[in-house]
Coordinates of C-alpha atoms in Angstrom, one line a residue:
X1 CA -13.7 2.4 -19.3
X2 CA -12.0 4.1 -16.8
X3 CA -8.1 4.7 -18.9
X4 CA -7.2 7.6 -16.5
X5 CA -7.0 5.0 -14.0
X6 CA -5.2 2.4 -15.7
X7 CA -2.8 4.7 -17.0
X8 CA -2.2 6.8 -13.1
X9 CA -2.3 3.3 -11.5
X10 CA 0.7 1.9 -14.0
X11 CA 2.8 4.9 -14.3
X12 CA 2.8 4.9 -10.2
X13 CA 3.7 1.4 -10.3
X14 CA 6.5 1.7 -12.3
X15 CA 7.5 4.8 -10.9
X16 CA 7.5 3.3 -7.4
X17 CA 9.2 0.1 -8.7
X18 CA 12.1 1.7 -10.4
X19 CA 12.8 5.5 -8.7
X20 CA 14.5 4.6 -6.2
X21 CA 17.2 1.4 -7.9
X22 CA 17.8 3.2 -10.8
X23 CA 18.5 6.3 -8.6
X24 CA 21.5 4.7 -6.5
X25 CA 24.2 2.5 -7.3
X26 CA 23.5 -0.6 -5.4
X27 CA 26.6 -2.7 -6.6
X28 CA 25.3 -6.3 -5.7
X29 CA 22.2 -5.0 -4.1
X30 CA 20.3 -5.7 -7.5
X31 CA 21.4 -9.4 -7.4
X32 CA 19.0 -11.5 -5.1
X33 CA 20.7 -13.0 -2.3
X34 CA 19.7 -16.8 -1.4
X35 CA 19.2 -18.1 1.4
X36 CA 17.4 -21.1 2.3
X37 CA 13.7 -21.1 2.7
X38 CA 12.0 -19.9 5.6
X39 CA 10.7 -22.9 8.0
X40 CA 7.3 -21.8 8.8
X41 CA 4.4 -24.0 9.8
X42 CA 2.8 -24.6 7.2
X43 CA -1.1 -23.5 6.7
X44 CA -4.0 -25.6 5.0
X45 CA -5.0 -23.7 2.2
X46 CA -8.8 -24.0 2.9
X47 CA -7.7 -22.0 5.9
X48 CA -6.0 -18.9 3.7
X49 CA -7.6 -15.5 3.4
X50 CA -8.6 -14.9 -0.1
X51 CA -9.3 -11.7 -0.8
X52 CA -10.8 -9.6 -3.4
X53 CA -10.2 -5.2 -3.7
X54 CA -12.5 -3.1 -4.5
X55 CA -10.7 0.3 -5.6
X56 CA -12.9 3.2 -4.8
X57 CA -12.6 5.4 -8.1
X58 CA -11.9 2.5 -10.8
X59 CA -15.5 0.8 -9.4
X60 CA -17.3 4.3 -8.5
X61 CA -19.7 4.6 -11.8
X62 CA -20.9 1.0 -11.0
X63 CA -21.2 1.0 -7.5
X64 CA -21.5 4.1 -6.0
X65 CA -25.3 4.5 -6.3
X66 CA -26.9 0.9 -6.8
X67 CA -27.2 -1.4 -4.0
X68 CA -27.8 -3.9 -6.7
X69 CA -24.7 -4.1 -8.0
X70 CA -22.6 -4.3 -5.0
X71 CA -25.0 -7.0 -4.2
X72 CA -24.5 -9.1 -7.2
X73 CA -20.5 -8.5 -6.9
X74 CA -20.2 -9.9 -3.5
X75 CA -22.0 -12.9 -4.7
X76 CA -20.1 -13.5 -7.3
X77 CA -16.7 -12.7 -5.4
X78 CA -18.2 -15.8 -3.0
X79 CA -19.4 -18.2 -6.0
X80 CA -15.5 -17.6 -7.0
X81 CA -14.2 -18.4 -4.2
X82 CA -13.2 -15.6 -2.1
X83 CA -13.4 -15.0 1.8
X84 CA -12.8 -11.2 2.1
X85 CA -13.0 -7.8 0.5
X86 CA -11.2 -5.2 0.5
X87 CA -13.6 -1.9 0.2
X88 CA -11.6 1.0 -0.7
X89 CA -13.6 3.7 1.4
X90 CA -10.4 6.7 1.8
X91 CA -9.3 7.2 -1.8
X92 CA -6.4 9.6 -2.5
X93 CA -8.0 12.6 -2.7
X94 CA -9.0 12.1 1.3
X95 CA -12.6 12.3 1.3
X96 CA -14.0 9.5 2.5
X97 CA -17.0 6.6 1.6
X98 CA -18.1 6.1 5.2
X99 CA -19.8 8.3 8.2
X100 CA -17.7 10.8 9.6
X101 CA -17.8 14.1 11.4
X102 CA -14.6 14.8 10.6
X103 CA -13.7 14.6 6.7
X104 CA -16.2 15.4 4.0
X105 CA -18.2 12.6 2.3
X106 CA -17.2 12.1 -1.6
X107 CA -20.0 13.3 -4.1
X108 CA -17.9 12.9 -7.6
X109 CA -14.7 10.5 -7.8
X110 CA -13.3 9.8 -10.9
X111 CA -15.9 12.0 -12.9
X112 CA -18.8 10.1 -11.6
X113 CA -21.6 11.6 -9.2
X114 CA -22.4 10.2 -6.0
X115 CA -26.2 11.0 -6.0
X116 CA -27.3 7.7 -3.1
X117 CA -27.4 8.8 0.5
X118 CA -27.3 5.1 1.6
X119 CA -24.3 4.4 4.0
X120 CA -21.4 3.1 1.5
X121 CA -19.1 1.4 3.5
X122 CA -22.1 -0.3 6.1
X123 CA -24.3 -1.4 2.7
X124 CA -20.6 -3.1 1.9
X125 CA -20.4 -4.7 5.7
X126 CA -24.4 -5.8 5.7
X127 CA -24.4 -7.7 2.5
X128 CA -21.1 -9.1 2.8
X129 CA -21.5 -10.3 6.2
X130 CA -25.2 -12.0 4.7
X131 CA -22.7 -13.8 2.5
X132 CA -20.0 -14.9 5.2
X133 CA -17.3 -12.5 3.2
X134 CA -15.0 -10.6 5.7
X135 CA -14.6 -6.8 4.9
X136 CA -11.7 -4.9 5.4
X137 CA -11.9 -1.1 5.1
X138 CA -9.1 0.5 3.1
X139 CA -8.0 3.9 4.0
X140 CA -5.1 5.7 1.5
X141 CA -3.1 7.3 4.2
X142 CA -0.7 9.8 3.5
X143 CA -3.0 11.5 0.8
X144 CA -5.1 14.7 1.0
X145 CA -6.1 15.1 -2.3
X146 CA -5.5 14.4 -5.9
X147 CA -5.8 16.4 -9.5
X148 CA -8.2 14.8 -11.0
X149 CA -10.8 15.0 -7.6
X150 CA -9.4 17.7 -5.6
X151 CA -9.0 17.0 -1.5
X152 CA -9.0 18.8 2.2
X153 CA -5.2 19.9 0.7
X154 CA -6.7 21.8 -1.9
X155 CA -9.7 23.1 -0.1
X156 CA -8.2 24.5 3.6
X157 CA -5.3 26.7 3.0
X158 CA -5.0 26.3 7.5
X159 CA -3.6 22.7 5.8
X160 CA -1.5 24.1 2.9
X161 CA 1.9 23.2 5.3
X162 CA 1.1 19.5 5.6
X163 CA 2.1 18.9 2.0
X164 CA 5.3 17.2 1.4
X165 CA 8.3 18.9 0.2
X166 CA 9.9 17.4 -3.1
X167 CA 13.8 17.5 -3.2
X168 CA 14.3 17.2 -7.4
X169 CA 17.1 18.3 -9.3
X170 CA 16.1 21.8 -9.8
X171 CA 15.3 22.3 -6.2
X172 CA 12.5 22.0 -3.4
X173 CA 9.0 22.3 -4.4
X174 CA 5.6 21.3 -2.7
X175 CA 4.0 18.5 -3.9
X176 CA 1.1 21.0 -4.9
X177 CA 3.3 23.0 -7.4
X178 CA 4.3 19.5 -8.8
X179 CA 2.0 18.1 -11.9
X180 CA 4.2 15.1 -12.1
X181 CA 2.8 13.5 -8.6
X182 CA -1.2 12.7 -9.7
X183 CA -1.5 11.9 -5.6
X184 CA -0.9 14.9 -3.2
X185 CA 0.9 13.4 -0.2
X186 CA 1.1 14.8 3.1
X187 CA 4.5 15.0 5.0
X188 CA 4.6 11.8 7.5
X189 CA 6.9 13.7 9.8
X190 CA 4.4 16.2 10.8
X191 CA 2.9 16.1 14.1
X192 CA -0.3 17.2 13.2
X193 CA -0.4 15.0 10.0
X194 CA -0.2 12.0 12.2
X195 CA -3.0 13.5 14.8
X196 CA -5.1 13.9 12.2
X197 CA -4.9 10.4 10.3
X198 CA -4.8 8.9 13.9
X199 CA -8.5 10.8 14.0
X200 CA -9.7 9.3 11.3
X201 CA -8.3 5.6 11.8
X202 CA -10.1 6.1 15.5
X203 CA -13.7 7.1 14.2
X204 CA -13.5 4.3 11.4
X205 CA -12.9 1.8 14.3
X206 CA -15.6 3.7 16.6
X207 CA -18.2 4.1 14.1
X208 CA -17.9 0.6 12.3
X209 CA -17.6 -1.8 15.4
X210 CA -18.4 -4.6 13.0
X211 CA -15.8 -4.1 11.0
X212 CA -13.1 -7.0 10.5
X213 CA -10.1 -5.3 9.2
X214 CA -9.0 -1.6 8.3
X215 CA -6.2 -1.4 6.0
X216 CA -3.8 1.0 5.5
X217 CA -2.3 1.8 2.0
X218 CA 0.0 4.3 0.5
X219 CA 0.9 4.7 4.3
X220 CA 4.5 5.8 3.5
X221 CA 6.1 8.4 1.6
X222 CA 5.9 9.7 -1.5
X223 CA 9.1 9.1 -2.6
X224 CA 12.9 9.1 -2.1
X225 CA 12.5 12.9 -3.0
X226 CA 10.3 13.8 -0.5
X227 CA 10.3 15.0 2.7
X228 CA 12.4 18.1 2.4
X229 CA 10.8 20.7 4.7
X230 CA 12.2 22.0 7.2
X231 CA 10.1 20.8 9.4
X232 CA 11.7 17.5 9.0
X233 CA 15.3 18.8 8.8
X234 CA 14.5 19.5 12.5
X235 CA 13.0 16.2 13.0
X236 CA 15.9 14.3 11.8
X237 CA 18.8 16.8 13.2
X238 CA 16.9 15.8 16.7
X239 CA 17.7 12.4 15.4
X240 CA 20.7 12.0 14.7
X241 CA 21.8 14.9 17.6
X242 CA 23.6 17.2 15.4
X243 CA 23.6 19.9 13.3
X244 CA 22.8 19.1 9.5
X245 CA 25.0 21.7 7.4
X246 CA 24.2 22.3 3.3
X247 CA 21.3 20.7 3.7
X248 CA 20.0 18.8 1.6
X249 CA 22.9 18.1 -0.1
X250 CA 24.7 15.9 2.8
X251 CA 21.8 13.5 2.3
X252 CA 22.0 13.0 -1.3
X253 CA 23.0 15.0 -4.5
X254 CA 21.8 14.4 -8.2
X255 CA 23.7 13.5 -10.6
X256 CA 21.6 13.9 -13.5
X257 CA 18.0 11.8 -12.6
X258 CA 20.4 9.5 -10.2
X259 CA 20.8 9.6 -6.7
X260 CA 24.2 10.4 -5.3
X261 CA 24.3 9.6 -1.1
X262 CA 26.0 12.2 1.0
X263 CA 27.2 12.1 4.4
X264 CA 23.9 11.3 6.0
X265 CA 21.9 9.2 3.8
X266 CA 21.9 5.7 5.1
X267 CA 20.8 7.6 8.2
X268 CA 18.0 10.0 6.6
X269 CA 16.7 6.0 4.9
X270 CA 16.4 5.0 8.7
X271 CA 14.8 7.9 10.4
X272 CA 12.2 7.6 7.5
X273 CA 12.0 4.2 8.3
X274 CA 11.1 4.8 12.0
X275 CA 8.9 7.6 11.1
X276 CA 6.8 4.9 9.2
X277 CA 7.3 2.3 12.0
X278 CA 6.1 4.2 14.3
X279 CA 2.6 6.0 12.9
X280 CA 2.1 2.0 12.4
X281 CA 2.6 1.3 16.1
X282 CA 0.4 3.9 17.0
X283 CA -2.2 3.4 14.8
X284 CA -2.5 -0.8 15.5
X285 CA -2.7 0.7 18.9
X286 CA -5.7 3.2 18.1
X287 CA -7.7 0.4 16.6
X288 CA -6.9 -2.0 19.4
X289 CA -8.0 0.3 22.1
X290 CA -11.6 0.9 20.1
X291 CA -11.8 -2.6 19.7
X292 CA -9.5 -5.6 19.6
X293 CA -11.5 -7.5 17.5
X294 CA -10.5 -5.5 14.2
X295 CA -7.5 -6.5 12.6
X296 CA -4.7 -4.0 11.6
X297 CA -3.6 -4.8 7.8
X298 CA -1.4 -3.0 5.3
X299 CA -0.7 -3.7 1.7
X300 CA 3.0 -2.6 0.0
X301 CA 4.9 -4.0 -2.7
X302 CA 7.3 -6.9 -2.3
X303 CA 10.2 -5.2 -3.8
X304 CA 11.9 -5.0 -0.8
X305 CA 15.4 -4.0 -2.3
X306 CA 14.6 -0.8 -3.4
X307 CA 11.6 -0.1 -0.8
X308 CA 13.5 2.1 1.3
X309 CA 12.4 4.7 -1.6
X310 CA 9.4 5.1 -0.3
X311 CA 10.4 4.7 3.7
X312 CA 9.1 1.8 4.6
X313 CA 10.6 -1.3 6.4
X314 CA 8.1 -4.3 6.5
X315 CA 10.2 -7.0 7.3
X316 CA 10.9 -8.2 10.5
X317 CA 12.5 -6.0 13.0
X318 CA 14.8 -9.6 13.2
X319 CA 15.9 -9.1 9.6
X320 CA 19.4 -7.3 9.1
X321 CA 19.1 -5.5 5.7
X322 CA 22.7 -4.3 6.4
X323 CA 24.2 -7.7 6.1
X324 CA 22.7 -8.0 2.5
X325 CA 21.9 -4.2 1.4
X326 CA 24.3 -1.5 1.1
X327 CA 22.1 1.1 1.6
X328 CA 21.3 -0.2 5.0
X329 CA 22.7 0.4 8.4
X330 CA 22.8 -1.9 10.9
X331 CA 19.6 0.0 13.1
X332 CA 17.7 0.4 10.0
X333 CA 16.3 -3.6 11.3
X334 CA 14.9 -1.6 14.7
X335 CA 12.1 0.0 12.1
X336 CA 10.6 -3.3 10.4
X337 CA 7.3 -3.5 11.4
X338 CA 5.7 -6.8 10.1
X339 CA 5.3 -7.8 14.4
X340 CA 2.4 -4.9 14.6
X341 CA 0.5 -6.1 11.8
X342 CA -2.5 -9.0 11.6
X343 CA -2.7 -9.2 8.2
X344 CA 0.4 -8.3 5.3
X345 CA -0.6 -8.1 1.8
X346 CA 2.7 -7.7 -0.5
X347 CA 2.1 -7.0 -4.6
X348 CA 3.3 -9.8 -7.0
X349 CA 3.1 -7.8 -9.2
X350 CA 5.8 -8.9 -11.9
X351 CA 4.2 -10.7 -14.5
X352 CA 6.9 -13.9 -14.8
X353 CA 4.9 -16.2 -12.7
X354 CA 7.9 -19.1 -11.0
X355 CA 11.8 -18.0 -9.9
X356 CA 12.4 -18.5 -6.5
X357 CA 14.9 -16.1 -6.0
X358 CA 13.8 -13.4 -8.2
X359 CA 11.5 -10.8 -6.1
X360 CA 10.2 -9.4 -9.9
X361 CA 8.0 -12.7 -10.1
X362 CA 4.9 -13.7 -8.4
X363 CA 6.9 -16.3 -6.8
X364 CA 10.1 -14.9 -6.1
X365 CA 7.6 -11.9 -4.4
X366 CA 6.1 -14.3 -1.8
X367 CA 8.9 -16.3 -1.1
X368 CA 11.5 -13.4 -0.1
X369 CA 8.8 -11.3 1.7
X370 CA 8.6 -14.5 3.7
X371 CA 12.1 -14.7 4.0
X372 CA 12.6 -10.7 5.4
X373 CA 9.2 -11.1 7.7
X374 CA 10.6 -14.1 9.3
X375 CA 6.9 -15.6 10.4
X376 CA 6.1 -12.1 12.2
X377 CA 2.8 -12.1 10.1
X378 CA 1.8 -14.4 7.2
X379 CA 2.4 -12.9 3.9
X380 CA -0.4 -13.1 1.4
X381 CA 0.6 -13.0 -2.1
X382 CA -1.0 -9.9 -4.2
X383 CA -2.1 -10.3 -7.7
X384 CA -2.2 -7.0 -10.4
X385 CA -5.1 -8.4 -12.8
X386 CA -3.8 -6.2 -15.7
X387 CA -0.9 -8.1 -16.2
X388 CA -3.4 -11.2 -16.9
X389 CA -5.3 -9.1 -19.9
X390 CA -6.4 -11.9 -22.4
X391 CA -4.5 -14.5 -20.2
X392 CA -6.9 -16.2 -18.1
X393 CA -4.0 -19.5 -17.7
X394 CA -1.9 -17.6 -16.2
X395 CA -4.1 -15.7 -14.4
X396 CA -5.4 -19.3 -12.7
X397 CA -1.6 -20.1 -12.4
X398 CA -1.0 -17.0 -10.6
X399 CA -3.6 -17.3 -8.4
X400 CA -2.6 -21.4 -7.3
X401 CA 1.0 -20.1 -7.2
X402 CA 0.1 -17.2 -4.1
X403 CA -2.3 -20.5 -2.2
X404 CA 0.2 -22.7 -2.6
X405 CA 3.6 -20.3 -2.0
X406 CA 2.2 -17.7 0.3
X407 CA -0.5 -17.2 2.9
X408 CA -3.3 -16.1 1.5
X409 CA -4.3 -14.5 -1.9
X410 CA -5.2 -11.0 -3.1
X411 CA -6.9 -9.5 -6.2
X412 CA -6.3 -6.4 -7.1
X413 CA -8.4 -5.3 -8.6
X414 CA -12.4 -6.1 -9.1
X415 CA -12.6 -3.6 -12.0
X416 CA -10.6 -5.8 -13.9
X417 CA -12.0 -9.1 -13.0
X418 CA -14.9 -7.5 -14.8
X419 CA -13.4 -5.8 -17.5
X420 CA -11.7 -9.0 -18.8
X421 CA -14.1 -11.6 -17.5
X422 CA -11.3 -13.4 -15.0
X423 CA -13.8 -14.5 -12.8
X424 CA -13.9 -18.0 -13.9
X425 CA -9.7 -18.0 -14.5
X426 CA -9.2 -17.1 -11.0
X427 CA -12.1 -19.4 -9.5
X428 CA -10.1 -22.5 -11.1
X429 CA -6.6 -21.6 -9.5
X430 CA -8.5 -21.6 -6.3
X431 CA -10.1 -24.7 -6.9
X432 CA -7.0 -26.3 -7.6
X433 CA -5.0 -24.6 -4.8
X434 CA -7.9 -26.2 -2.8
X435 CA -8.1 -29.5 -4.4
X436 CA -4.5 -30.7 -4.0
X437 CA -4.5 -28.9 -0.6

């Protein structure tokens, strides 16, 4: 059931895990720095979000067109033990799972036809709600499209320029012309990109008042290869106030598949980085202004060391990467954004469950995102289900290690709580993360 999805989802996890470290020659960067633990109040675990995802196209053929079974989901995500869901409602081919006037509504994802007229993402909020389950909407941001499903990117040629350039050894190629990226990301630079996400992010707020969270994933780049228009050449020349000559070559070179940094590239990693920061500060501000009651959440991986691949900076704007990563310059701190959010989900995603210091274990992931966030937000630990195939102990251990470590915990994902019957594994890692609480 569903292999084109398990196969996308783990290629994009290793390819987002490993691009951008094996690409540039970090020296000590790779060896995790220690410092002492953060000294954050500490909260009672009965009080920690535990949350359960609900990806859009691994779940469509079972709950895009029965009320049933979304029904009997919820209730079992509550007899488990969980507080909120996650309802993926924007997946990356940018059609969406709610009401809008301004996007199309999905018919087919994944293969599967959407014959149910029913609203999908308010069917989601009334049951839920009946239960006492939280829902957080989950938008994919920077995505107009996909191969597999199509998307607004492949549809409206007035759009074709919003796709992102990719800078690869052989040259500059939209990410349209590129078979290799399964997700067709826009260019975050652009203006209009940002107007038009902002849109959406606005109605979501407006039309769903009851709402208690919208998350925003894949709200970053596509890679360190990407964006190479010109469009952004302008952007960052603006930045930096000069003139960029042999462009894009004083940013980085290849050198084979490995990145070679130019004259400009720990500056190019911070204007991505404020790019980023700043479509987050005006989209917390968007949902605020529709209503302060919805919280503002994002979910990234917790490999913070080679994030800048993807232009991101979600630790504290307190946090110095410069005095522990090379790659970092000293401003690259002004762009952190954990402050803006209400709610940070970061992927423990390695499957060794206990180092401290290691950020490739569930609780090495925690305990440094905690370390770079500095308390700006609580950091609730993210668990990958696949690596727990068959392993329902450590599936339970993971789960009691992101109560008791972290701030909170989240599934990812409920296709596989299913598939491998970790219902019962995960319900007992709560109970005990409750129980010695």
């Amino acid at each position: 059931m569903n292999n084109k999805f398990y196969t996308a989802f783990i290629c994009l996890l290793l390819f987002t895990a490993c691009s951008g470290s094996e690409g540039y020659d970090l020296g000590d960067d790779e060896v995790q720095w220690k410092e002492p633990p953060v000294d954050l109040p500490s909260i009672p675990v009965n009080e920690k979000p535990r949350i359960l995802w609900m990806d859009a196209s691994a779940n469509f053929d079972f709950l895009a067109n029965s009320k049933e079974n979304i029904r009997s989901c919820l209730v079992k995500a509550k007899y488990t033990g969980f507080t909120e869901i996650v309802v993926d409602v924007r997946p990356t081919c940018g059609d969406v799972l709610y009401n809008s006037s301004l996007v199309e509504q999905i018919t087919t994802l994944n293969h599967v036809e959407r014959t149910a007229s029913w609203d999908y993402l308010g069917t989601f909020i009334e049951e839920a709600h009946n239960l006492g389950l939280k829902v957080n909407a989950n938008i994919n941001v920077m995505v107009g499209g996909n191969i597999r499903d199509g998307g607004v990117l492949y549809r409206d040629s007035e759009k074709s320029s919003w796709a992102t350039q990719l800078y690869y050894p052989s040259g500059i190629i939209s990410i349209m012309d590129d078979d290799r990226s399964h997700a067709k990301f826009f260019n975050p630079v652009n203006p209009e990109v940002q107007a038009y996400l902002l849109s959406l992010i606005r109605e979501l707020a407006q039309n769903y008042s009851n709402l208690d969270g919208i998350i925003l994933d894949r709200a970053r780049f596509n890679s360190i290869e990407s964006d190479f228009s010109q469009l952004t050449k302008t952007a960052f020349e603006k930045y930096i106030g000069k003139t960029v000559d042999a462009f894009p070559y004083s940013v980085f070179t290849w050198n084979a598949d490995k990145v070679k940094p130019g004259l400009y590239y720990k500056q190019w990693l911070e204007f991505r980085a404020k790019i980023t920061h700043d479509f987050f500060q005006k989209a917390g501000e968007t949902i605020k202004e529709v209503n302060p009651d919805i919280k503002f959440g994002t979910y990234t991986g917790s490999w913070y060391s080679s994030y800048y691949n993807e232009g991101v900076n979600w630790a504290s704007d307190r946090f110095d990467a410069s005095a522990h990563y090379s790659w970092a310059t000293p401003e690259y701190k002004n762009y952190g954004y954990a402050s803006l959010l209400d709610l940070y989900m970061t992927g423990a995603y390695g499957k060794t469950l206990y180092g401290a210091e290691n950020e490739w274990t569930v609780e090495g992931a925690i305990l440094n995102a905690k370390k770079v966030t500095l308390g700006d937000v609580n950091v609730i630990g993210s668990l990958y289900g696949l690596n727990y195939e068959n392993k329902p102990n450590d599936a339970e251990e993971a789960v009691y290690i992101t109560l008791t470590a972290g701030d909170g915990l989240m599934f990812f994902d409920m296709i596989y709580l299913r598939m491998y019957d970790q219902w019962n594994a995960v319900k007992r890692g709560i109970d005990r993360a409750l129980e010695n609480d």
